[in-house]
Coordinates of C-alpha atoms in Angstrom, one line a residue:
M796 CA -29.3 5.4 84.0
W797 CA -31.4 2.5 82.5
Q798 CA -33.1 1.8 85.9
F799 CA -35.9 4.1 84.7
F800 CA -37.1 1.3 82.3
A801 CA -37.2 -1.2 85.2
D802 CA -39.0 1.2 87.5
Y803 CA -41.7 1.9 85.0
P804 CA -42.4 -1.4 83.2
W805 CA -45.7 -0.4 81.5
F806 CA -44.0 2.6 79.9
T807 CA -41.2 0.3 78.8
L808 CA -43.6 -2.2 77.3
F809 CA -45.5 0.3 75.1
I810 CA -42.3 2.1 74.1
A811 CA -41.0 -1.3 72.9
I812 CA -44.2 -1.9 71.0
A813 CA -44.2 1.6 69.4
A814 CA -40.5 1.7 68.5
G815 CA -40.6 -2.0 67.4
S816 CA -43.5 -1.4 65.1
L817 CA -41.7 1.6 63.5
F818 CA -38.6 -0.6 63.1
G819 CA -40.7 -3.3 61.5
M820 CA -41.7 -0.9 58.8
V821 CA -38.1 -0.3 57.7
R822 CA -37.3 -2.3 54.5
F823 CA -34.0 -4.2 54.3
G824 CA -33.9 -5.0 50.6
P825 CA -37.0 -7.1 49.9
V826 CA -37.5 -7.8 53.6
K827 CA -39.6 -6.0 56.2
L828 CA -39.7 -7.4 59.8
G829 CA -43.2 -6.3 60.5
A830 CA -44.3 -7.4 64.0
A831 CA -41.0 -9.1 64.6
G832 CA -39.4 -5.7 64.9
V833 CA -41.1 -5.5 68.4
L834 CA -39.1 -8.5 69.4
F835 CA -35.8 -7.0 68.3
V836 CA -36.5 -3.7 70.1
G837 CA -37.6 -5.6 73.2
L838 CA -34.3 -7.5 73.2
L839 CA -32.4 -4.2 72.8
L840 CA -34.2 -2.5 75.7
G841 CA -34.0 -5.7 77.9
A842 CA -30.2 -5.9 77.3
L843 CA -29.7 -2.4 78.9
D844 CA -30.2 -3.5 82.5
P845 CA -30.6 -6.8 84.3
D846 CA -33.6 -5.5 86.3
I847 CA -35.7 -4.7 83.2
G848 CA -36.7 -8.3 82.4
P849 CA -37.9 -9.3 85.9
A850 CA -40.0 -6.1 86.0
V851 CA -42.2 -7.2 83.1
P852 CA -45.7 -7.6 84.6
A853 CA -46.3 -11.3 85.6
G854 CA -48.8 -13.1 83.4
L855 CA -48.8 -10.5 80.6
P856 CA -46.8 -12.7 78.1
V857 CA -49.3 -15.5 78.7
L858 CA -52.2 -13.2 78.0
G859 CA -50.7 -12.0 74.8
L860 CA -49.9 -15.5 73.6
A861 CA -53.4 -16.7 74.6
L862 CA -55.1 -14.0 72.5
Y863 CA -52.9 -14.7 69.5
V864 CA -53.2 -18.5 69.4
Y865 CA -56.9 -18.5 70.2
T866 CA -57.8 -16.1 67.4
V867 CA -55.6 -18.0 64.9
G868 CA -57.3 -21.3 66.0
L869 CA -60.8 -19.9 65.5
E870 CA -60.0 -18.9 62.0
A871 CA -58.1 -22.0 61.0
G872 CA -60.4 -24.6 62.7
P873 CA -63.0 -25.0 59.9
A874 CA -60.3 -25.6 57.2
F875 CA -58.3 -27.9 59.5
F876 CA -61.2 -30.3 60.0
R877 CA -62.8 -29.9 56.6
E878 CA -60.7 -29.1 53.6
L879 CA -62.6 -27.0 51.1
R880 CA -62.3 -27.4 47.4
P881 CA -60.6 -24.5 45.6
Q882 CA -63.0 -21.7 45.1
L883 CA -62.2 -21.5 41.4
A884 CA -63.1 -25.1 40.8
V885 CA -66.3 -24.8 42.8
M886 CA -67.2 -21.6 40.9
T887 CA -66.6 -23.2 37.5
G888 CA -68.6 -26.3 38.4
A889 CA -71.4 -24.3 39.8
V890 CA -71.7 -22.1 36.7
A891 CA -71.8 -25.1 34.4
A892 CA -74.4 -26.9 36.7
G893 CA -76.6 -23.5 36.9
T894 CA -76.7 -23.5 33.1
A895 CA -77.5 -27.2 32.7
A896 CA -80.4 -27.1 35.2
L897 CA -82.0 -23.8 34.3
G898 CA -81.7 -23.9 30.5
E899 CA -80.3 -21.3 28.0
P900 CA -78.9 -18.0 29.2
A901 CA -81.3 -15.0 28.8
P902 CA -80.3 -12.5 26.1
N903 CA -80.7 -9.6 28.5
H904 CA -78.7 -9.3 31.7
L905 CA -81.1 -9.5 34.7
L906 CA -79.3 -6.7 36.6
D907 CA -79.9 -4.3 33.8
R908 CA -83.4 -3.8 35.2
R909 CA -82.5 -2.1 38.5
D910 CA -86.0 -0.9 38.8
V911 CA -87.1 -4.5 39.3
V912 CA -84.0 -6.3 40.7
D913 CA -81.5 -4.9 43.2
H914 CA -78.0 -6.3 44.1
R915 CA -75.7 -5.1 46.8
R916 CA -73.3 -6.2 49.5
I917 CA -74.9 -6.5 52.9
L918 CA -72.9 -6.8 56.2
L919 CA -73.9 -9.8 58.3
T920 CA -74.2 -8.7 61.9
N921 CA -77.3 -10.7 62.9
L922 CA -76.0 -13.0 65.7
D923 CA -78.8 -15.5 65.0
L924 CA -77.4 -16.2 61.5
A925 CA -73.7 -16.4 62.4
G926 CA -72.4 -20.0 62.2
R927 CA -75.2 -21.1 59.8
T928 CA -75.0 -22.1 56.2
V929 CA -76.2 -20.1 53.2
A930 CA -79.0 -22.6 52.8
E931 CA -80.1 -22.4 56.4
I932 CA -80.7 -18.7 56.4
G933 CA -83.3 -19.2 53.7
L934 CA -83.0 -16.0 51.7
G935 CA -84.8 -17.6 48.7
D936 CA -87.8 -18.9 50.7
R937 CA -88.1 -15.7 52.8
Y938 CA -87.6 -13.0 50.2
G939 CA -87.1 -14.5 46.8
A940 CA -83.4 -13.4 47.1
K941 CA -80.2 -15.1 46.2
A942 CA -76.7 -14.9 47.8
T943 CA -74.0 -15.1 45.1
R944 CA -70.7 -14.1 46.8
V945 CA -69.3 -13.6 50.3
R946 CA -66.5 -11.2 51.0
R947 CA -64.6 -12.4 54.1
G948 CA -61.6 -10.2 55.0
D949 CA -59.7 -10.0 51.7
Q950 CA -61.2 -13.2 50.2
D951 CA -64.1 -13.5 47.8
L952 CA -66.0 -16.8 48.3
L953 CA -68.7 -18.4 46.2
A954 CA -71.9 -18.5 48.3
H955 CA -72.7 -22.1 47.8
E956 CA -75.4 -23.6 50.0
D957 CA -73.0 -25.3 52.4
L958 CA -70.8 -22.3 53.0
L959 CA -70.8 -21.4 56.7
L960 CA -71.4 -17.7 57.4
Q961 CA -69.7 -15.7 60.1
L962 CA -70.1 -12.3 61.6
D963 CA -68.6 -9.5 59.5
D964 CA -69.1 -11.3 56.2
R965 CA -70.3 -9.1 53.4
I966 CA -72.8 -11.0 51.4
R967 CA -73.6 -10.1 47.8
V968 CA -77.4 -10.5 47.5
V969 CA -79.6 -10.3 44.4
M970 CA -83.2 -9.6 45.3
P971 CA -86.5 -8.0 44.2
R972 CA -86.0 -4.3 44.6
E973 CA -89.1 -4.0 46.9
R974 CA -87.6 -6.5 49.4
T975 CA -84.2 -4.8 49.7
A976 CA -85.0 -3.1 53.0
E977 CA -86.3 -6.4 54.5
V978 CA -83.3 -8.4 53.4
T979 CA -80.9 -5.7 54.8
A980 CA -82.7 -5.7 58.2
F981 CA -82.7 -9.5 58.3
L982 CA -78.9 -9.7 57.8
G983 CA -78.2 -6.9 60.1
D984 CA -75.9 -4.5 58.2
T985 CA -75.0 -2.6 61.4
E986 CA -71.4 -1.3 61.3
A987 CA -71.3 -0.7 65.0
K988 CA -71.6 -4.4 65.7
V989 CA -68.6 -5.4 63.5
S990 CA -66.1 -5.0 66.4
E991 CA -68.4 -6.4 69.2
V992 CA -67.0 -9.4 71.0
S993 CA -69.2 -11.8 73.1
A994 CA -67.5 -11.8 76.5
V995 CA -69.4 -14.9 77.4
S996 CA -68.3 -17.1 74.5
M997 CA -64.8 -15.8 74.4
G998 CA -64.3 -16.1 78.2
L999 CA -65.7 -19.7 78.1
G1000 CA -63.5 -20.6 75.1
L1001 CA -60.3 -19.2 76.7
A1002 CA -61.1 -20.9 80.0
A1003 CA -61.6 -24.2 78.3
G1004 CA -58.4 -23.9 76.3
F1005 CA -56.4 -23.2 79.5
L1006 CA -58.2 -26.2 81.2
I1007 CA -57.3 -28.8 78.6
G1008 CA -53.7 -27.7 78.7
I1009 CA -53.4 -28.7 82.4
P1010 CA -53.7 -32.5 82.3
S1011 CA -50.5 -34.5 81.9
L1012 CA -49.8 -38.0 80.9
T1013 CA -46.7 -39.8 82.4
I1014 CA -45.1 -42.5 80.3
G1015 CA -42.1 -43.9 82.1
S1016 CA -39.9 -40.8 82.8
T1017 CA -41.7 -38.7 80.2
T1018 CA -44.5 -36.3 81.1
L1019 CA -46.7 -35.0 78.3
S1020 CA -49.2 -32.2 78.3
L1021 CA -50.6 -29.7 75.8
G1022 CA -49.6 -26.7 77.9
T1023 CA -51.1 -23.2 77.6
A1024 CA -50.4 -22.5 73.9
A1025 CA -51.3 -25.8 72.4
G1026 CA -54.3 -26.3 74.6
L1027 CA -55.7 -22.9 73.6
L1028 CA -55.0 -23.6 69.9
V1029 CA -56.7 -27.0 69.9
M1030 CA -59.7 -25.7 71.7
A1031 CA -60.0 -22.7 69.4
M1032 CA -59.9 -25.0 66.3
V1033 CA -62.6 -27.1 67.7
L1034 CA -64.8 -24.1 68.6
G1035 CA -64.0 -22.6 65.2
R1036 CA -65.3 -25.7 63.5
L1037 CA -68.5 -25.8 65.7
R1038 CA -69.1 -22.1 65.0
R1039 CA -72.0 -21.9 67.5
T1040 CA -73.6 -24.0 70.2
G1041 CA -77.2 -22.9 70.7
P1042 CA -77.2 -19.2 71.4
L1043 CA -73.4 -19.1 71.9
V1044 CA -71.5 -17.9 68.8
W1045 CA -67.9 -19.0 69.2
V1046 CA -66.4 -17.3 66.2
L1047 CA -65.4 -13.6 66.2
P1048 CA -66.1 -10.9 63.6
T1049 CA -63.2 -10.9 61.2
R1050 CA -62.1 -7.4 62.1
A1051 CA -62.4 -8.0 65.9
N1052 CA -60.4 -11.3 65.4
L1053 CA -57.6 -9.5 63.6
T1054 CA -57.5 -6.7 66.1
L1055 CA -57.2 -9.0 69.1
R1056 CA -54.7 -11.1 67.3
Q1057 CA -52.4 -8.1 66.6
I1058 CA -52.7 -6.9 70.2
G1059 CA -51.9 -10.3 71.6
L1060 CA -48.9 -10.7 69.2
L1061 CA -47.4 -7.3 70.0
V1062 CA -47.7 -7.7 73.7
F1063 CA -46.2 -11.2 73.6
L1064 CA -43.3 -10.3 71.5
A1065 CA -42.5 -7.2 73.6
C1066 CA -42.6 -9.2 76.8
V1067 CA -40.4 -12.0 75.4
G1068 CA -37.8 -9.5 74.1
L1069 CA -37.7 -7.5 77.4
S1070 CA -37.5 -10.6 79.5
S1071 CA -34.7 -12.3 77.6
G1072 CA -32.8 -9.3 76.4
Y1073 CA -30.1 -9.2 79.1
A1074 CA -29.5 -13.0 79.0
F1075 CA -29.2 -12.7 75.2
R1076 CA -26.6 -10.0 75.6
R1077 CA -24.7 -12.0 78.2
D1078 CA -24.7 -15.4 76.3
A1079 CA -25.1 -14.7 72.6
F1080 CA -21.7 -13.2 72.0
S1081 CA -19.7 -15.5 74.2
L1082 CA -17.7 -18.4 72.8
F1083 CA -20.4 -20.9 73.9
G1084 CA -23.1 -18.6 72.4
L1085 CA -21.4 -18.4 69.1
K1086 CA -20.9 -22.2 69.0
L1087 CA -24.5 -22.7 69.9
L1088 CA -25.6 -20.2 67.2
T1089 CA -23.6 -22.0 64.6
V1090 CA -25.2 -25.4 65.5
L1091 CA -28.7 -23.9 65.6
L1092 CA -28.3 -22.2 62.2
A1093 CA -27.0 -25.4 60.6
G1094 CA -29.8 -27.4 62.1
A1095 CA -32.4 -24.9 61.2
V1096 CA -31.4 -24.6 57.5
L1097 CA -31.2 -28.3 57.1
S1098 CA -34.5 -29.1 58.8
Y1099 CA -36.4 -26.2 57.1
A1100 CA -35.0 -27.3 53.7
C1101 CA -36.2 -30.9 54.4
M1102 CA -39.6 -29.6 55.4
F1103 CA -39.9 -27.5 52.3
L1104 CA -39.0 -30.4 50.0
V1105 CA -41.4 -32.8 51.7
A1106 CA -44.2 -30.2 51.4
R1107 CA -43.5 -29.8 47.7
L1108 CA -43.4 -33.5 47.2
L1109 CA -46.8 -33.8 48.9
G1110 CA -48.2 -31.1 46.6
Q1111 CA -48.8 -28.5 49.3
S1112 CA -49.3 -24.9 48.1
R1113 CA -46.8 -22.2 48.8
P1114 CA -49.0 -20.4 51.5
R1115 CA -49.7 -23.7 53.3
T1116 CA -46.0 -24.6 53.2
M1117 CA -45.2 -21.2 54.8
G1118 CA -47.8 -21.9 57.5
L1119 CA -46.4 -25.4 58.2
L1120 CA -42.9 -23.9 58.5
A1121 CA -44.2 -21.2 60.9
G1122 CA -46.0 -23.9 63.0
Y1123 CA -42.8 -26.0 63.1
V1124 CA -40.8 -23.0 64.4
G1125 CA -43.6 -22.2 66.8
N1126 CA -42.8 -18.4 67.0
P1127 CA -45.9 -16.3 66.3
A1128 CA -43.6 -13.6 64.8
V1129 CA -42.9 -16.0 61.9
T1130 CA -46.6 -16.6 61.3
A1131 CA -47.2 -12.8 61.3
Y1132 CA -44.4 -12.3 58.8
A1133 CA -45.9 -15.0 56.5
N1134 CA -49.3 -13.4 56.7
R1135 CA -47.8 -10.0 55.7
R1136 CA -46.2 -11.6 52.6
V1137 CA -49.2 -13.6 51.5
S1138 CA -52.9 -12.8 52.2
D1139 CA -54.2 -16.4 52.3
S1140 CA -56.0 -18.3 55.1
R1141 CA -53.9 -21.4 54.3
V1142 CA -51.0 -19.8 56.1
N1143 CA -52.9 -20.0 59.4
T1144 CA -54.3 -23.4 58.6
G1145 CA -50.8 -24.8 58.1
Y1146 CA -49.6 -23.1 61.2
A1147 CA -52.4 -24.6 63.3
T1148 CA -51.9 -28.0 61.8
L1149 CA -48.3 -28.4 62.8
F1150 CA -48.0 -26.2 65.9
A1151 CA -49.8 -28.5 68.4
L1152 CA -48.0 -31.5 67.1
A1153 CA -44.7 -29.8 67.2
I1154 CA -45.3 -28.8 70.8
L1155 CA -45.8 -32.5 71.8
V1156 CA -42.8 -33.6 69.8
K1157 CA -40.6 -31.0 71.5
I1158 CA -41.8 -32.1 74.9
V1159 CA -40.9 -35.7 74.2
C1160 CA -37.5 -34.6 72.8
I1161 CA -36.7 -32.5 75.9
Q1162 CA -37.6 -35.4 78.2
L1163 CA -35.4 -37.8 76.2
I1164 CA -32.5 -35.3 76.5
V1165 CA -33.1 -35.0 80.2
G1166 CA -33.1 -38.8 80.5
L1167 CA -29.8 -39.1 78.7

């Protein structure tokens, strides 16, 4: 009866994604599974027949994981290499320093004269400006204009001169009214380009990530390598920090990044669930499986509690602590769940910080276990 799912694996894959996404919307008290629902439905379908798991298209889980970790790394790279001061502190200091340098505030608000001064949010879609700082694009010198805020995803950032801009940023610009059309054309403001992805830069970035995951280092009986996931994550963080190399823009528009990330995550979770569902059914409820589950639960609770306490002692924020925990676990579903609960880039920064290190530690531990 269930052989149909094994005979038509692409149908099974997308049914798992659709049904799992619906299941993830169901609320269990304060908890909604989100993307993790795809994993559970995949496990359920995979448990129906032993032929379903082997029928999953070869290489598809790797592709899904690659898209996910690469897009996370591009976003988290800048914050990983260069911690930014809290925006509130920057904003407060900047306002106090604007006042000290320019003199007394004017009695009339400048923007009350819309016949002279215009202000609006303009979408950055000009590839030549992506990856450059606010100071480098020279709005003041070119048009007598001033960028004041940058809306990136769900975050509002102060447009200080050192802020690196990226495609899909919405820049709040104050400018002479007669220069509005020029400023708009200069920044781009073309909605059609928001979802465009450079196949050249993305292809090169993914290829480089797979490449650096190949080399291995042998120390005694232990062999270390970054592997696919960690290699892609490390390369993406480096490219995310570089932003651009000559004409190549490494970063993706925010909306395109999030779309690719979601697709990669859903495909990966569905494939993992379908591939391991029958083995989970066979082993999880055996005596050995129950013993193993008990040990794993005890170890997980203890280690997660220790990590939480250490993070609090080090003064880490709640979002970053959630990201660190997700990176320690290593399952993308945990990161996706954390991002659903808190809309904060520090979740992905914490995940990226610990994920690659955790991969190396796990490799060493496995080799030690094998040696014993």
